[in-house]
mmCIF file of C-alpha atoms and ligand atoms in Angstrom:
data_model
loop_
_atom_site.group_PDB
_atom_site.id
_atom_site.type_symbol
_atom_site.label_atom_id
_atom_site.label_comp_id
_atom_site.label_asym_id
_atom_site.label_seq_id
_atom_site.Cartn_x
_atom_site.Cartn_y
_atom_site.Cartn_z
ATOM 1 C CA MET A 1147 105.551 115.527 69.818
ATOM 2 C CA ASN A 1148 105.936 111.860 68.921
ATOM 3 C CA LYS A 1149 106.425 109.517 71.854
ATOM 4 C CA THR A 1150 108.512 106.377 71.486
ATOM 5 C CA PRO A 1151 107.046 103.143 72.824
ATOM 6 C CA ILE A 1152 109.484 101.130 74.960
ATOM 7 C CA THR A 1153 108.720 98.068 72.823
ATOM 8 C CA SER A 1154 110.499 99.684 69.863
ATOM 9 C CA LEU A 1155 113.846 99.303 71.697
ATOM 10 C CA GLY A 1156 113.573 96.007 73.615
ATOM 11 C CA GLU A 1157 115.279 95.482 76.955
ATOM 12 C CA PHE A 1158 118.899 95.745 75.812
ATOM 13 C CA GLY A 1159 118.130 98.595 73.439
ATOM 14 C CA LEU A 1160 116.464 100.441 76.293
ATOM 15 C CA ILE A 1161 119.460 99.917 78.621
ATOM 16 C CA ASP A 1162 121.789 101.174 75.863
ATOM 17 C CA HIS A 1163 119.547 104.171 75.300
ATOM 18 C CA LEU A 1164 119.256 105.128 78.962
ATOM 19 C CA THR A 1165 122.942 104.690 79.720
ATOM 20 C CA ARG A 1166 124.420 106.202 76.539
ATOM 21 C CA ASN A 1167 125.567 109.477 78.091
ATOM 22 C CA ILE A 1168 126.396 108.345 81.586
ATOM 23 C CA LYS A 1169 129.717 109.825 82.692
ATOM 24 C CA GLN A 1170 131.966 108.464 85.397
ATOM 25 C CA TYR A 1171 133.319 110.795 88.021
ATOM 26 C CA ASP A 1172 135.235 108.488 90.328
ATOM 27 C CA ASN A 1173 138.672 107.138 89.359
ATOM 28 C CA GLY A 1174 137.917 103.983 91.311
ATOM 29 C CA THR A 1175 135.241 102.854 88.855
ATOM 30 C CA ILE A 1176 137.159 100.317 86.786
ATOM 31 C CA LYS A 1177 134.110 98.799 85.059
ATOM 32 C CA GLY A 1178 130.758 100.556 84.840
ATOM 33 C CA ILE A 1179 127.717 99.442 82.883
ATOM 34 C CA GLY A 1180 127.948 96.518 80.503
ATOM 35 C CA ASP A 1181 129.057 93.440 82.408
ATOM 36 C CA ASP A 1182 127.489 91.111 84.981
ATOM 37 C CA THR A 1183 128.655 93.451 87.732
ATOM 38 C CA ALA A 1184 130.458 96.740 88.056
ATOM 39 C CA ALA A 1185 134.062 96.565 89.308
ATOM 40 C CA ILE A 1186 135.536 99.057 91.749
ATOM 41 C CA ASP A 1187 139.177 99.511 92.690
ATOM 42 C CA ALA A 1188 140.042 98.246 96.175
ATOM 43 C CA GLY A 1189 143.811 97.816 96.167
ATOM 44 C CA ASP A 1190 144.782 94.272 95.204
ATOM 45 C CA ASP A 1191 141.110 93.371 94.839
ATOM 46 C CA LEU A 1192 138.201 94.700 92.875
ATOM 47 C CA ILE A 1193 134.850 95.176 94.602
ATOM 48 C CA LEU A 1194 131.974 93.788 92.513
ATOM 49 C CA LEU A 1195 128.512 95.347 92.598
ATOM 50 C CA THR A 1196 125.269 94.167 90.996
ATOM 51 C CA LYS A 1197 121.493 94.394 91.323
ATOM 52 C CA ASP A 1198 118.534 92.313 90.184
ATOM 53 C CA LEU A 1199 114.869 93.122 90.556
ATOM 54 C CA LEU A 1200 112.123 90.478 90.783
ATOM 55 C CA VAL A 1201 108.585 91.616 90.053
ATOM 56 C CA GLU A 1202 105.422 89.652 90.823
ATOM 57 C CA GLY A 1203 103.599 88.682 87.653
ATOM 58 C CA VAL A 1204 106.724 89.282 85.538
ATOM 59 C CA HIS A 1205 109.449 87.183 87.170
ATOM 60 C CA PHE A 1206 107.333 84.997 89.408
ATOM 61 C CA ASN A 1207 103.740 83.908 89.776
ATOM 62 C CA ILE A 1208 102.671 83.727 93.385
ATOM 63 C CA MET A 1209 100.165 80.955 92.570
ATOM 64 C CA TYR A 1210 102.910 78.366 92.188
ATOM 65 C CA THR A 1211 106.049 79.935 93.642
ATOM 66 C CA PRO A 1212 106.766 78.830 97.229
ATOM 67 C CA LEU A 1213 107.745 82.004 99.077
ATOM 68 C CA LYS A 1214 110.780 80.421 100.690
ATOM 69 C CA HIS A 1215 112.087 79.493 97.235
ATOM 70 C CA LEU A 1216 111.372 83.002 96.028
ATOM 71 C CA GLY A 1217 113.502 84.475 98.807
ATOM 72 C CA TYR A 1218 116.264 82.001 98.065
ATOM 73 C CA LYS A 1219 116.134 82.731 94.344
ATOM 74 C CA SER A 1220 116.232 86.506 94.846
ATOM 75 C CA ILE A 1221 119.630 86.121 96.536
ATOM 76 C CA ALA A 1222 120.859 83.300 94.268
ATOM 77 C CA VAL A 1223 120.404 85.216 90.995
ATOM 78 C CA ASN A 1224 122.526 88.075 92.305
ATOM 79 C CA LEU A 1225 125.300 85.802 93.547
ATOM 80 C CA SER A 1226 125.314 84.237 90.089
ATOM 81 C CA ASP A 1227 126.406 87.589 88.604
ATOM 82 C CA ILE A 1228 129.245 87.850 91.156
ATOM 83 C CA TYR A 1229 130.434 84.320 90.276
ATOM 84 C CA ALA A 1230 130.253 85.270 86.588
ATOM 85 C CA MET A 1231 133.068 87.760 87.310
ATOM 86 C CA ASN A 1232 135.046 84.914 88.920
ATOM 87 C CA GLY A 1233 134.401 86.599 92.257
ATOM 88 C CA THR A 1234 133.307 85.788 95.804
ATOM 89 C CA PRO A 1235 130.068 87.356 97.058
ATOM 90 C CA THR A 1236 130.344 89.044 100.435
ATOM 91 C CA GLN A 1237 127.270 91.176 101.271
ATOM 92 C CA VAL A 1238 123.709 91.734 100.073
ATOM 93 C CA ILE A 1239 121.178 94.517 100.634
ATOM 94 C CA VAL A 1240 117.467 93.791 100.195
ATOM 95 C CA GLY A 1241 114.697 96.147 99.110
ATOM 96 C CA ILE A 1242 111.083 94.981 99.208
ATOM 97 C CA ALA A 1243 107.805 96.607 98.289
ATOM 98 C CA ILE A 1244 104.765 94.728 99.593
ATOM 99 C CA SER A 1245 101.066 94.998 98.873
ATOM 100 C CA SER A 1246 98.536 94.570 101.688
ATOM 101 C CA ARG A 1247 97.725 91.102 100.363
ATOM 102 C CA TYR A 1248 100.862 89.759 102.045
ATOM 103 C CA THR A 1249 100.941 88.694 105.689
ATOM 104 C CA VAL A 1250 103.810 88.797 108.161
ATOM 105 C CA GLU A 1251 103.981 84.997 107.916
ATOM 106 C CA ALA A 1252 104.392 85.240 104.139
ATOM 107 C CA LEU A 1253 107.249 87.707 104.506
ATOM 108 C CA ASP A 1254 108.843 85.467 107.127
ATOM 109 C CA GLU A 1255 108.895 82.678 104.575
ATOM 110 C CA ILE A 1256 110.593 84.913 101.997
ATOM 111 C CA TYR A 1257 113.198 85.897 104.572
ATOM 112 C CA ASP A 1258 113.720 82.269 105.619
ATOM 113 C CA GLY A 1259 114.676 81.563 102.008
ATOM 114 C CA MET A 1260 116.976 84.580 101.859
ATOM 115 C CA LYS A 1261 118.692 83.569 105.095
ATOM 116 C CA LEU A 1262 119.155 80.038 103.814
ATOM 117 C CA ALA A 1263 120.887 81.301 100.650
ATOM 118 C CA CYS A 1264 123.046 83.666 102.720
ATOM 119 C CA GLU A 1265 124.039 80.795 105.003
ATOM 120 C CA LYS A 1266 124.827 78.440 102.154
ATOM 121 C CA TYR A 1267 126.975 80.948 100.265
ATOM 122 C CA LYS A 1268 128.381 82.651 103.400
ATOM 123 C CA VAL A 1269 127.080 86.082 102.504
ATOM 124 C CA ASP A 1270 126.000 88.770 104.993
ATOM 125 C CA LEU A 1271 122.631 90.496 104.678
ATOM 126 C CA VAL A 1272 123.604 93.983 105.808
ATOM 127 C CA GLY A 1273 120.675 96.272 105.044
ATOM 128 C CA GLY A 1274 117.781 97.157 102.822
ATOM 129 C CA ASP A 1275 114.604 99.133 102.535
ATOM 130 C CA THR A 1276 110.935 98.271 103.098
ATOM 131 C CA THR A 1277 107.947 100.001 101.603
ATOM 132 C CA SER A 1278 104.385 99.379 100.500
ATOM 133 C CA SER A 1279 103.302 98.677 96.950
ATOM 134 C CA VAL A 1280 99.950 99.481 95.356
ATOM 135 C CA SER A 1281 99.891 96.114 93.697
ATOM 136 C CA GLY A 1282 102.108 93.074 93.905
ATOM 137 C CA LEU A 1283 105.450 92.230 95.443
ATOM 138 C CA PHE A 1284 108.829 93.608 94.357
ATOM 139 C CA ILE A 1285 112.148 92.272 95.587
ATOM 140 C CA SER A 1286 115.304 94.149 94.678
ATOM 141 C CA VAL A 1287 118.606 92.710 95.831
ATOM 142 C CA THR A 1288 121.986 94.393 95.536
ATOM 143 C CA ALA A 1289 124.970 92.117 95.972
ATOM 144 C CA MET A 1290 128.588 92.970 96.628
ATOM 145 C CA GLY A 1291 131.590 90.753 96.159
ATOM 146 C CA LYS A 1292 135.316 90.816 95.574
ATOM 147 C CA VAL A 1293 137.892 89.332 93.251
ATOM 148 C CA PRO A 1294 141.694 89.637 93.017
ATOM 149 C CA LYS A 1295 142.561 91.981 90.141
ATOM 150 C CA ASP A 1296 144.383 89.283 88.176
ATOM 151 C CA LYS A 1297 141.432 86.865 88.415
ATOM 152 C CA ILE A 1298 138.517 88.986 87.196
ATOM 153 C CA THR A 1299 136.685 87.707 84.122
ATOM 154 C CA TYR A 1300 134.884 90.267 81.985
ATOM 155 C CA ARG A 1301 132.610 89.542 79.052
ATOM 156 C CA SER A 1302 135.172 91.242 76.847
ATOM 157 C CA GLY A 1303 138.228 88.983 77.013
ATOM 158 C CA ALA A 1304 137.383 86.207 74.525
ATOM 159 C CA LYS A 1305 140.010 85.675 71.800
ATOM 160 C CA ALA A 1306 139.941 83.797 68.486
ATOM 161 C CA ASN A 1307 140.418 80.036 68.966
ATOM 162 C CA ASP A 1308 139.396 80.093 72.634
ATOM 163 C CA LEU A 1309 137.137 77.212 73.618
ATOM 164 C CA ILE A 1310 133.559 77.979 74.619
ATOM 165 C CA CYS A 1311 132.476 76.133 77.768
ATOM 166 C CA VAL A 1312 129.257 75.832 79.700
ATOM 167 C CA SER A 1313 128.577 74.431 83.169
ATOM 168 C CA GLY A 1314 125.816 71.988 84.110
ATOM 169 C CA ASN A 1315 122.940 71.696 81.658
ATOM 170 C CA LEU A 1316 120.623 74.137 79.918
ATOM 171 C CA GLY A 1317 116.912 74.627 79.303
ATOM 172 C CA GLY A 1318 115.771 73.009 82.567
ATOM 173 C CA ALA A 1319 114.450 76.180 84.176
ATOM 174 C CA TYR A 1320 112.294 76.906 81.139
ATOM 175 C CA ALA A 1321 111.022 73.316 81.095
ATOM 176 C CA GLY A 1322 110.056 73.770 84.759
ATOM 177 C CA LEU A 1323 108.251 77.009 83.971
ATOM 178 C CA LEU A 1324 106.212 75.386 81.200
ATOM 179 C CA VAL A 1325 105.187 72.519 83.507
ATOM 180 C CA LEU A 1326 104.140 74.998 86.230
ATOM 181 C CA GLU A 1327 102.149 77.092 83.756
ATOM 182 C CA ARG A 1328 100.437 73.980 82.422
ATOM 183 C CA GLU A 1329 99.512 72.789 85.914
ATOM 184 C CA LYS A 1330 98.204 76.253 86.759
ATOM 185 C CA GLU A 1331 95.733 76.028 83.856
ATOM 186 C CA VAL A 1332 94.695 72.505 84.873
ATOM 187 C CA PHE A 1333 94.173 73.686 88.441
ATOM 188 C CA LYS A 1334 92.114 76.691 87.315
ATOM 189 C CA ALA A 1335 89.822 74.393 85.335
ATOM 190 C CA ASN A 1336 89.565 71.865 88.165
ATOM 191 C CA PRO A 1337 90.645 73.075 91.624
ATOM 192 C CA GLN A 1338 90.233 69.544 92.984
ATOM 193 C CA SER A 1339 92.980 68.173 90.744
ATOM 194 C CA GLN A 1340 96.065 66.827 92.506
ATOM 195 C CA PRO A 1341 98.910 66.918 90.010
ATOM 196 C CA ASP A 1342 101.700 64.362 90.268
ATOM 197 C CA LEU A 1343 104.735 66.547 89.763
ATOM 198 C CA ASN A 1344 107.312 64.055 91.044
ATOM 199 C CA GLN A 1345 108.383 63.102 87.563
ATOM 200 C CA PHE A 1346 109.247 66.774 86.947
ATOM 201 C CA ALA A 1347 111.068 67.343 90.249
ATOM 202 C CA TYR A 1348 114.407 68.220 88.668
ATOM 203 C CA VAL A 1349 113.160 70.834 86.181
ATOM 204 C CA LEU A 1350 110.815 72.345 88.781
ATOM 205 C CA GLU A 1351 113.764 72.820 91.094
ATOM 206 C CA ARG A 1352 115.738 74.378 88.240
ATOM 207 C CA GLN A 1353 112.962 76.956 87.855
ATOM 208 C CA LEU A 1354 112.035 77.543 91.483
ATOM 209 C CA LYS A 1355 115.319 77.155 93.344
ATOM 210 C CA PRO A 1356 118.322 77.794 91.099
ATOM 211 C CA GLU A 1357 121.805 77.417 92.555
ATOM 212 C CA PRO A 1358 124.526 79.863 91.507
ATOM 213 C CA ARG A 1359 127.666 78.012 90.359
ATOM 214 C CA LYS A 1360 130.115 78.764 93.166
ATOM 215 C CA ASP A 1361 131.369 75.202 92.719
ATOM 216 C CA ILE A 1362 132.470 75.955 89.147
ATOM 217 C CA VAL A 1363 134.364 79.087 90.202
ATOM 218 C CA ASP A 1364 136.071 77.013 92.922
ATOM 219 C CA LEU A 1365 136.859 74.252 90.435
ATOM 220 C CA LEU A 1366 138.412 76.671 87.943
ATOM 221 C CA MET A 1367 140.519 78.111 90.742
ATOM 222 C CA GLU A 1368 141.627 74.627 91.793
ATOM 223 C CA LYS A 1369 142.594 73.791 88.202
ATOM 224 C CA GLU A 1370 144.405 77.125 87.945
ATOM 225 C CA ILE A 1371 142.256 78.278 85.044
ATOM 226 C CA VAL A 1372 141.294 81.910 84.646
ATOM 227 C CA PRO A 1373 138.659 82.032 81.881
ATOM 228 C CA THR A 1374 139.334 84.633 79.190
ATOM 229 C CA SER A 1375 135.699 85.735 79.453
ATOM 230 C CA MET A 1376 132.640 84.731 81.467
ATOM 231 C CA ILE A 1377 128.913 85.509 81.809
ATOM 232 C CA ASP A 1378 126.076 83.816 83.639
ATOM 233 C CA ILE A 1379 123.197 82.379 81.621
ATOM 234 C CA SER A 1380 120.125 84.249 82.775
ATOM 235 C CA ASP A 1381 118.530 84.886 79.371
ATOM 236 C CA GLY A 1382 119.404 81.732 77.399
ATOM 237 C CA LEU A 1383 122.595 80.561 75.708
ATOM 238 C CA ALA A 1384 121.932 82.466 72.461
ATOM 239 C CA SER A 1385 121.631 85.847 74.128
ATOM 240 C CA GLU A 1386 124.670 85.280 76.370
ATOM 241 C CA ILE A 1387 126.996 84.040 73.638
ATOM 242 C CA LEU A 1388 126.097 87.148 71.642
ATOM 243 C CA HIS A 1389 126.943 89.339 74.652
ATOM 244 C CA ILE A 1390 130.393 87.743 74.870
ATOM 245 C CA CYS A 1391 130.944 88.115 71.115
ATOM 246 C CA LYS A 1392 129.817 91.732 71.064
ATOM 247 C CA SER A 1393 131.848 92.715 74.139
ATOM 248 C CA SER A 1394 134.950 90.879 72.903
ATOM 249 C CA GLY A 1395 134.669 91.870 69.226
ATOM 250 C CA VAL A 1396 134.795 88.245 68.104
ATOM 251 C CA GLY A 1397 132.574 85.569 66.542
ATOM 252 C CA ALA A 1398 131.612 82.078 67.692
ATOM 253 C CA VAL A 1399 130.758 78.636 66.406
ATOM 254 C CA ILE A 1400 128.834 76.282 68.665
ATOM 255 C CA TYR A 1401 127.750 72.708 68.036
ATOM 256 C CA GLU A 1402 124.195 71.673 68.819
ATOM 257 C CA GLU A 1403 125.214 68.129 69.731
ATOM 258 C CA LYS A 1404 127.578 69.462 72.408
ATOM 259 C CA ILE A 1405 124.970 71.546 74.237
ATOM 260 C CA PRO A 1406 124.224 69.765 77.535
ATOM 261 C CA VAL A 1407 120.508 69.114 78.107
ATOM 262 C CA ASP A 1408 119.146 66.934 80.932
ATOM 263 C CA VAL A 1409 116.861 64.012 79.993
ATOM 264 C CA GLN A 1410 113.989 65.476 82.009
ATOM 265 C CA THR A 1411 114.323 68.752 80.104
ATOM 266 C CA ALA A 1412 114.274 66.856 76.813
ATOM 267 C CA THR A 1413 111.188 64.880 77.920
ATOM 268 C CA VAL A 1414 109.292 68.075 78.721
ATOM 269 C CA ALA A 1415 110.410 69.654 75.435
ATOM 270 C CA HIS A 1416 109.047 66.686 73.527
ATOM 271 C CA GLU A 1417 105.758 66.833 75.456
ATOM 272 C CA PHE A 1418 105.409 70.446 74.365
ATOM 273 C CA LYS A 1419 106.533 69.593 70.808
ATOM 274 C CA ILE A 1420 109.461 71.990 71.039
ATOM 275 C CA ASP A 1421 113.063 71.190 70.137
ATOM 276 C CA PRO A 1422 115.121 70.811 73.391
ATOM 277 C CA THR A 1423 117.841 72.933 71.768
ATOM 278 C CA THR A 1424 115.348 75.803 71.632
ATOM 279 C CA PHE A 1425 114.936 75.514 75.413
ATOM 280 C CA ALA A 1426 118.711 75.706 75.853
ATOM 281 C CA LEU A 1427 119.170 78.608 73.435
ATOM 282 C CA ASN A 1428 116.183 80.741 74.302
ATOM 283 C CA GLY A 1429 114.812 79.573 77.640
ATOM 284 C CA GLY A 1430 115.912 81.658 80.571
ATOM 285 C CA GLU A 1431 117.056 81.444 84.151
ATOM 286 C CA ASP A 1432 119.398 78.468 84.100
ATOM 287 C CA TYR A 1433 122.066 80.480 85.966
ATOM 288 C CA GLU A 1434 124.828 78.307 84.584
ATOM 289 C CA LEU A 1435 128.171 79.852 83.648
ATOM 290 C CA LEU A 1436 129.223 80.386 80.037
ATOM 291 C CA PHE A 1437 132.931 81.031 79.665
ATOM 292 C CA THR A 1438 135.844 80.870 77.269
ATOM 293 C CA ILE A 1439 139.262 79.390 77.953
ATOM 294 C CA ASN A 1440 142.585 79.333 76.188
ATOM 295 C CA GLN A 1441 143.020 76.113 74.190
ATOM 296 C CA GLU A 1442 146.051 75.310 76.327
ATOM 297 C CA ASP A 1443 143.703 74.736 79.260
ATOM 298 C CA TYR A 1444 141.694 72.062 77.445
ATOM 299 C CA ASP A 1445 143.413 69.115 79.134
ATOM 300 C CA LYS A 1446 142.610 70.548 82.554
ATOM 301 C CA ILE A 1447 138.868 70.552 81.919
ATOM 302 C CA SER A 1448 138.236 67.795 79.385
ATOM 303 C CA ALA A 1449 137.527 65.182 82.066
ATOM 304 C CA LEU A 1450 135.298 67.395 84.218
ATOM 305 C CA GLU A 1451 131.723 66.171 84.137
ATOM 306 C CA GLU A 1452 130.160 69.497 85.062
ATOM 307 C CA ILE A 1453 131.816 71.398 82.198
ATOM 308 C CA ALA A 1454 131.072 70.899 78.492
ATOM 309 C CA VAL A 1455 133.059 72.381 75.621
ATOM 310 C CA ILE A 1456 130.410 73.463 73.108
ATOM 311 C CA GLY A 1457 132.374 75.369 70.482
ATOM 312 C CA HIS A 1458 135.070 77.911 69.822
ATOM 313 C CA ILE A 1459 135.621 81.613 69.275
ATOM 314 C CA THR A 1460 136.380 82.932 65.795
ATOM 315 C CA GLU A 1461 137.994 86.143 64.575
ATOM 316 C CA ASN A 1462 135.021 87.325 62.510
ATOM 317 C CA PRO A 1463 132.548 89.303 64.680
ATOM 318 C CA ALA A 1464 129.876 88.780 62.032
ATOM 319 C CA GLN A 1465 129.979 85.028 62.515
ATOM 320 C CA THR A 1466 127.794 83.555 65.259
ATOM 321 C CA ASP A 1467 126.971 80.095 63.994
ATOM 322 C CA LEU A 1468 125.189 77.115 65.436
ATOM 323 C CA ILE A 1469 126.114 73.896 63.630
ATOM 324 C CA SER A 1470 123.013 71.736 63.952
ATOM 325 C CA THR A 1471 123.226 68.012 64.656
ATOM 326 C CA SER A 1472 122.348 67.398 61.013
ATOM 327 C CA GLY A 1473 125.165 69.692 59.873
ATOM 328 C CA ASN A 1474 123.211 72.829 58.943
ATOM 329 C CA VAL A 1475 124.674 76.240 59.770
ATOM 330 C CA ILE A 1476 122.197 78.468 61.603
ATOM 331 C CA THR A 1477 122.891 82.060 62.632
ATOM 332 C CA ILE A 1478 122.429 82.479 66.383
ATOM 333 C CA ARG A 1479 119.949 85.185 67.274
ATOM 334 C CA ALA A 1480 118.929 86.283 70.739
ATOM 335 C CA GLN A 1481 115.314 85.628 71.492
ATOM 336 C CA GLY A 1482 115.824 85.292 75.242
ATOM 337 C CA TRP A 1483 113.672 86.866 77.853
ATOM 338 C CA ASP A 1484 112.760 90.294 76.733
ATOM 339 C CA SER A 1485 110.401 91.809 79.292
ATOM 340 C CA PHE A 1486 109.414 94.494 76.834
ATOM 341 C CA ARG A 1487 108.758 92.316 73.816
ATOM 342 C CA GLU A 1488 105.303 92.979 72.442
ATOM 343 C CA ASP A 1489 104.269 89.348 72.320
ATOM 344 C CA SER A 1490 105.502 88.462 75.817
HETATM 345 P P1 ADP B 2658 122.474 90.637 83.905
HETATM 346 O O1 ADP B 2658 121.581 89.825 82.999
HETATM 347 O O2 ADP B 2658 123.856 90.086 84.040
HETATM 348 O O3 ADP B 2658 121.830 90.935 85.254
HETATM 349 P P2 ADP B 2658 121.533 92.931 82.498
HETATM 350 O O4 ADP B 2658 121.300 92.432 81.132
HETATM 351 O O5 ADP B 2658 120.380 93.059 83.432
HETATM 352 O O6 ADP B 2658 122.681 92.043 83.185
HETATM 353 O O7 ADP B 2658 122.235 94.348 82.421
HETATM 354 C C1 ADP B 2658 123.292 94.590 81.523
HETATM 355 C C2 ADP B 2658 124.099 95.778 82.024
HETATM 356 O O8 ADP B 2658 123.294 96.953 82.064
HETATM 357 C C3 ADP B 2658 124.630 95.597 83.441
HETATM 358 O O9 ADP B 2658 125.913 96.168 83.498
HETATM 359 C C4 ADP B 2658 123.640 96.374 84.294
HETATM 360 O O10 ADP B 2658 124.227 96.837 85.487
HETATM 361 C C5 ADP B 2658 123.253 97.516 83.373
HETATM 362 N N1 ADP B 2658 121.899 98.036 83.609
HETATM 363 C C6 ADP B 2658 120.727 97.356 83.512
HETATM 364 N N2 ADP B 2658 119.664 98.156 83.752
HETATM 365 C C7 ADP B 2658 120.178 99.388 84.021
HETATM 366 C C8 ADP B 2658 119.603 100.656 84.349
HETATM 367 N N3 ADP B 2658 118.270 100.825 84.449
HETATM 368 N N4 ADP B 2658 120.435 101.701 84.535
HETATM 369 C C9 ADP B 2658 121.773 101.540 84.446
HETATM 370 N N5 ADP B 2658 122.379 100.378 84.128
HETATM 371 C C10 ADP B 2658 121.607 99.310 83.919
HETATM 372 MG MG1 MG B 2659 124.510 88.163 84.403
#
């Protein structure tokens, strides 16, 4: 019998394949697979539920990842998915698998980072599971949150003429990753080398210690804006805009010149002879929020520094265009992080 390699499907294809016949048995399941979190009926609120898994050698390299940051990030990336539903995170559960290479002190550092994230975002760590691993470290975090029913933002609510908005700036986490990988090679060649990484401090922090955008969710609440759709940017702008378009049955036009990129990100991009826009579109792990709003809400956000309007939604689902700074129309394709891609 012919066997199908996983690489023939890619990550999203594989998820679609595995989940194609999954039935739901509980009436309380309002949203199952297909958004940043699941949503479960809880009276006036919906309970939000999500999980992310970090694997040594795939999601982090222990050579240059401070363990405290790793613990922090493992919580942060899950909270980001709760915020992407316009929700408030409440509890997390932590599963770890550890190889014998790790010491108690190392695990303490990971937990210090987790506790710090829990303290900052006022989330309770309420359980988990601990086991050994044959090789490497695995951290699996499940996060729970809540949102009033009339405030939830799915990926599927974008409508024609809505404005497409993004928080913060994009591509920084990928810039940080490239700098770390470069320094790793330099260090391997010359273990005595003492790199000066100060000039890259911002992008390194974007990679190693991302902050989920609670402040943006709070700001939208304060401005009385409920986005028509929202997703967090874990795989790059291109991939996420396509998720919103596919889920909402709409198209999109975004303008390259409107995409926010920090100067340090642009500097690194130029050093690597890559277009900064490519970092923003296809780099991963920025954990910013991408959302759409009704045009009527434009005045409420136009002056906000942390939010950029980068384009608009169109009726035609076949249209996902990037208008380049020079005026060319380029079809947006997802090339984001695909763990199963053959060349990755
Ligand atoms: P995100 O990037 O927001 O974490 P993913 O792209 O990882 O979301 O997942 C997309 C959707 O598929 C989510 O609803 C997620 O819960 C679901 N999903 C991912 N992997 C699996 C799996 N192995 N089994 C069931 N559902 C999955
Ligand atoms: Mg997400």
